[in-house]
């Protein structure tokens, strides 16, 4: 008989929040029902901590959450418990691969977001998601000693897919390379992936993976789908992500997290 679900870990963008980066009342209420039932809840995201803390506060969470795909564990009050950074040499190689025509590099380090191209169409979206203002006109080569995340931003999804393959081949086990959105290619430390991230969160909460459920919508969620006992993909997720999940809920625009909680998470919990 399967273990009852004791910990729910949710992705944020494309899952917990709507496309305008807001939390719906229905999702907030569903999160309260989960916690009232006795199931602990946490978050995991490619976002930096500052883009997650307000969500943790709104949902009333009081345990660790995983930023930068789980590479950084942080308390809802902002205390960083642990953080993995890209090796500087790997960061330099990744930056060289991302810094090419058709791709705009971003770099996250020491609680700051460094960007290029002040006209990039994704800047307003990232401002809302990261809860940060970008810093321009900085030489990225001087920032590679404690990189939390490098991002290649491009509307040319085919180009980004090609660069993703090249970057994985060059960096091998020296980095985690995955797209958090079709237009974002993230490069983080090797253990900054959602598989290792959800494992670290489960350990922090004292819960075995056999009692963990996860919610997500993108390819970078697949590693945690593979480790958790129960996984739910949002309805708008790519076909491969939906196929890898235990269940599929409604889309994030249709309160998919609330749907997942009502139909799949609460029924998997017993006192």
Coordinates of C-alpha atoms in Angstrom, one line a residue:
X1 CA 0.0 0.0 0.0
X2 CA 1.5 3.4 -1.0
X3 CA 2.6 5.8 1.8
X4 CA 0.2 8.7 2.4
X5 CA 1.3 12.0 1.0
X6 CA 2.9 14.1 3.7
X7 CA 4.7 16.8 1.7
X8 CA 3.5 18.7 -1.4
X9 CA 6.2 20.6 -3.5
X10 CA 5.0 22.9 -6.2
X11 CA 6.7 24.6 -9.1
X12 CA 5.7 28.3 -9.4
X13 CA 5.7 29.7 -13.0
X14 CA 3.2 27.9 -15.2
X15 CA 2.0 26.0 -12.2
X16 CA 1.2 27.8 -9.0
X17 CA 0.8 31.3 -10.6
X18 CA -1.2 32.4 -13.6
X19 CA 0.5 33.7 -16.7
X20 CA 0.4 37.3 -15.3
X21 CA 2.4 35.9 -12.3
X22 CA -0.4 36.4 -9.8
X23 CA -1.8 33.9 -7.4
X24 CA -5.6 33.2 -7.7
X25 CA -7.8 33.1 -4.6
X26 CA -8.7 29.5 -5.5
X27 CA -5.1 28.4 -5.4
X28 CA -4.5 30.2 -2.1
X29 CA -7.5 28.6 -0.6
X30 CA -6.5 25.2 -1.8
X31 CA -3.0 25.6 -0.3
X32 CA -4.7 26.4 3.0
X33 CA -6.8 23.2 2.7
X34 CA -3.7 21.1 2.2
X35 CA -2.0 22.5 5.3
X36 CA -5.2 22.2 7.3
X37 CA -5.4 18.5 6.4
X38 CA -1.9 18.0 7.8
X39 CA 0.1 17.9 4.6
X40 CA 3.2 20.1 4.6
X41 CA 3.8 22.3 1.6
X42 CA 6.9 23.8 -0.1
X43 CA 8.0 25.5 -3.3
X44 CA 10.7 24.8 -5.8
X45 CA 11.5 27.1 -8.7
X46 CA 14.1 28.4 -11.1
X47 CA 13.4 31.8 -9.5
X48 CA 15.8 33.5 -7.1
X49 CA 14.7 33.5 -3.5
X50 CA 13.4 37.1 -3.7
X51 CA 10.9 36.0 -6.3
X52 CA 9.5 33.2 -4.0
X53 CA 9.4 34.7 -0.5
X54 CA 6.2 36.7 -1.1
X55 CA 4.4 33.6 -2.3
X56 CA 5.5 31.6 0.7
X57 CA 4.2 34.3 2.9
X58 CA 0.9 34.5 1.1
X59 CA 0.4 30.8 1.4
X60 CA 1.4 30.7 5.0
X61 CA 4.4 28.4 4.5
X62 CA 6.8 28.1 7.4
X63 CA 9.5 25.6 6.2
X64 CA 12.3 25.6 3.6
X65 CA 11.7 26.3 -0.1
X66 CA 14.0 25.6 -3.0
X67 CA 15.2 28.5 -5.2
X68 CA 17.3 28.2 -8.4
X69 CA 15.8 24.7 -9.1
X70 CA 16.5 23.6 -5.5
X71 CA 20.2 24.6 -5.5
X72 CA 19.5 27.1 -2.8
X73 CA 17.3 26.2 0.2
X74 CA 15.9 29.2 2.0
X75 CA 13.4 29.9 4.8
X76 CA 10.4 32.0 4.1
X77 CA 11.9 34.8 6.2
X78 CA 14.9 34.9 3.8
X79 CA 17.5 32.9 5.8
X80 CA 19.6 30.9 3.3
X81 CA 20.2 27.4 4.6
X82 CA 22.4 26.2 1.8
X83 CA 23.5 27.2 -1.7
X84 CA 25.3 25.5 -4.6
X85 CA 27.1 27.7 -7.1
X86 CA 28.4 27.1 -10.6
X87 CA 32.1 26.3 -10.8
X88 CA 33.7 29.5 -12.2
X89 CA 35.3 27.7 -15.1
X90 CA 31.9 26.0 -16.0
X91 CA 30.2 29.4 -15.7
X92 CA 32.7 30.9 -18.2
X93 CA 32.2 28.1 -20.7
X94 CA 28.4 28.4 -20.4
X95 CA 28.5 32.2 -20.8
X96 CA 30.6 31.8 -24.0
X97 CA 28.0 29.4 -25.4
X98 CA 25.0 31.6 -24.5
X99 CA 26.6 34.9 -25.6
X100 CA 25.8 34.7 -29.3
X101 CA 23.5 36.4 -31.8
X102 CA 19.9 35.7 -31.2
X103 CA 20.4 35.0 -27.4
X104 CA 20.5 37.5 -24.5
X105 CA 22.4 36.3 -21.4
X106 CA 21.3 37.0 -17.9
X107 CA 23.3 36.3 -14.7
X108 CA 22.1 35.9 -11.1
X109 CA 24.6 36.2 -8.3
X110 CA 24.7 37.5 -4.7
X111 CA 21.0 38.4 -4.8
X112 CA 21.3 40.5 -7.9
X113 CA 20.2 40.1 -11.6
X114 CA 22.5 41.3 -14.3
X115 CA 21.1 41.7 -17.8
X116 CA 21.9 42.9 -21.3
X117 CA 19.6 44.4 -23.9
X118 CA 17.4 47.0 -22.2
X119 CA 14.7 46.4 -24.9
X120 CA 14.4 42.6 -24.3
X121 CA 10.7 41.7 -24.3
X122 CA 11.1 39.3 -21.4
X123 CA 12.4 42.0 -18.9
X124 CA 8.9 43.0 -17.6
X125 CA 8.0 39.4 -17.0
X126 CA 11.2 38.6 -15.2
X127 CA 10.9 41.8 -13.1
X128 CA 7.6 40.4 -11.8
X129 CA 8.8 36.9 -11.3
X130 CA 12.2 37.6 -9.7
X131 CA 11.0 40.7 -7.8
X132 CA 14.2 42.3 -8.8
X133 CA 15.4 45.2 -11.0
X134 CA 18.0 44.3 -13.6
X135 CA 21.5 45.8 -13.5
X136 CA 22.9 46.7 -16.9
X137 CA 26.3 47.7 -18.3
X138 CA 28.3 45.2 -16.2
X139 CA 31.1 42.9 -17.5
X140 CA 29.8 39.4 -16.8
X141 CA 33.3 38.1 -16.7
X142 CA 33.9 39.8 -13.4
X143 CA 30.9 38.0 -11.8
X144 CA 31.6 34.3 -12.4
X145 CA 32.9 33.3 -8.9
X146 CA 29.5 32.7 -7.2
X147 CA 27.0 32.3 -10.0
X148 CA 23.6 31.0 -8.9
X149 CA 22.1 30.9 -12.4
X150 CA 23.0 31.8 -16.0
X151 CA 20.1 32.2 -18.4
X152 CA 20.0 32.3 -22.2
X153 CA 16.9 34.2 -23.4
X154 CA 15.7 33.8 -26.9
X155 CA 12.5 33.9 -28.9
X156 CA 14.2 31.4 -31.3
X157 CA 13.2 28.2 -29.5
X158 CA 14.9 26.0 -32.0
X159 CA 18.2 27.9 -31.6
X160 CA 17.8 27.6 -27.8
X161 CA 17.2 23.9 -28.1
X162 CA 20.4 23.5 -30.2
X163 CA 22.4 25.5 -27.6
X164 CA 20.9 23.4 -24.8
X165 CA 22.3 20.3 -26.4
X166 CA 25.7 21.9 -27.1
X167 CA 25.9 23.2 -23.5
X168 CA 25.1 19.9 -22.0
X169 CA 27.7 18.2 -24.2
X170 CA 30.4 20.7 -23.3
X171 CA 29.7 20.9 -19.5
X172 CA 28.7 17.3 -18.9
X173 CA 28.4 16.7 -15.2
X174 CA 29.7 20.1 -14.4
X175 CA 26.3 21.8 -14.6
X176 CA 22.6 21.4 -14.8
X177 CA 21.3 22.6 -18.1
X178 CA 17.5 22.8 -18.7
X179 CA 14.8 25.0 -20.1
X180 CA 12.5 26.4 -17.5
X181 CA 10.4 27.9 -20.3
X182 CA 10.7 27.5 -24.1
X183 CA 12.4 30.9 -24.2
X184 CA 14.7 30.4 -21.1
X185 CA 17.7 28.1 -21.0
X186 CA 19.0 27.9 -17.4
X187 CA 22.5 26.8 -16.4
X188 CA 23.0 26.1 -12.7
X189 CA 25.2 24.0 -10.4
X190 CA 25.1 20.2 -10.9
X191 CA 22.9 19.7 -7.8
X192 CA 20.7 22.7 -8.6
X193 CA 18.2 20.5 -10.4
X194 CA 14.7 19.7 -9.3
X195 CA 15.4 16.1 -8.7
X196 CA 18.2 16.8 -6.2
X197 CA 16.2 19.8 -5.0
X198 CA 13.1 17.8 -4.1
X199 CA 15.2 15.2 -2.4
X200 CA 16.9 17.9 -0.3
X201 CA 13.5 19.4 0.6
X202 CA 12.1 16.0 1.6
X203 CA 15.1 15.5 3.9
X204 CA 14.7 18.9 5.4
X205 CA 11.1 18.1 6.2
X206 CA 11.9 14.6 7.4
X207 CA 9.7 13.0 4.8
X208 CA 10.7 10.0 2.6
X209 CA 10.3 10.6 -1.2
X210 CA 7.6 7.8 -1.1
X211 CA 5.4 10.4 0.7
X212 CA 6.1 13.4 -1.5
X213 CA 3.9 14.8 -4.3
X214 CA 5.0 17.3 -6.8
X215 CA 3.3 19.7 -9.2
X216 CA 4.9 21.1 -12.4
X217 CA 4.6 22.1 -16.0
X218 CA 7.9 22.1 -17.8
X219 CA 10.9 19.9 -18.8
X220 CA 12.9 21.1 -15.8
X221 CA 10.3 19.5 -13.6
X222 CA 10.9 16.0 -15.0
X223 CA 13.7 15.2 -12.6
X224 CA 11.4 15.7 -9.6
X225 CA 8.6 13.8 -11.3
X226 CA 11.0 10.9 -11.5
X227 CA 11.7 10.9 -7.8
X228 CA 8.4 11.8 -6.1
X229 CA 5.8 9.2 -5.3
X230 CA 3.1 11.2 -7.1
X231 CA 3.4 13.9 -9.8
X232 CA 0.8 16.1 -11.4
X233 CA 1.4 18.1 -14.6
X234 CA -0.6 21.2 -15.5
X235 CA -3.0 20.8 -18.4
X236 CA -1.0 23.2 -20.7
X237 CA 2.3 21.4 -20.1
X238 CA 4.1 19.9 -23.1
X239 CA 3.1 16.4 -24.1
X240 CA 6.3 14.8 -22.8
X241 CA 5.8 16.4 -19.4
X242 CA 2.2 15.3 -19.2
X243 CA 3.2 11.8 -20.2
X244 CA 5.7 11.6 -17.4
X245 CA 3.3 12.6 -14.7
X246 CA 1.1 10.4 -12.6
X247 CA -1.8 12.7 -13.2
X248 CA -2.8 15.7 -15.3
X249 CA -4.8 18.6 -13.9
X250 CA -6.4 21.6 -15.4
X251 CA -4.1 24.4 -16.7
X252 CA -2.5 27.0 -14.5
X253 CA -4.9 29.6 -15.9
X254 CA -7.8 27.4 -14.7
X255 CA -6.5 27.0 -11.1
X256 CA -4.7 23.7 -12.0
X257 CA -3.0 23.5 -8.6
X258 CA -6.4 23.7 -6.8
X259 CA -7.7 21.1 -9.2
X260 CA -4.7 18.8 -8.5
X261 CA -5.1 19.3 -4.7
X262 CA -8.8 18.4 -4.8
X263 CA -8.6 15.4 -7.1
X264 CA -5.2 13.9 -6.5
X265 CA -3.4 15.2 -3.4
X266 CA -6.0 15.2 -0.7
X267 CA -7.3 11.7 -1.7
X268 CA -3.7 10.4 -1.4
X269 CA -3.5 11.6 2.2
X270 CA -4.7 9.6 5.2
X271 CA -4.5 10.5 8.9

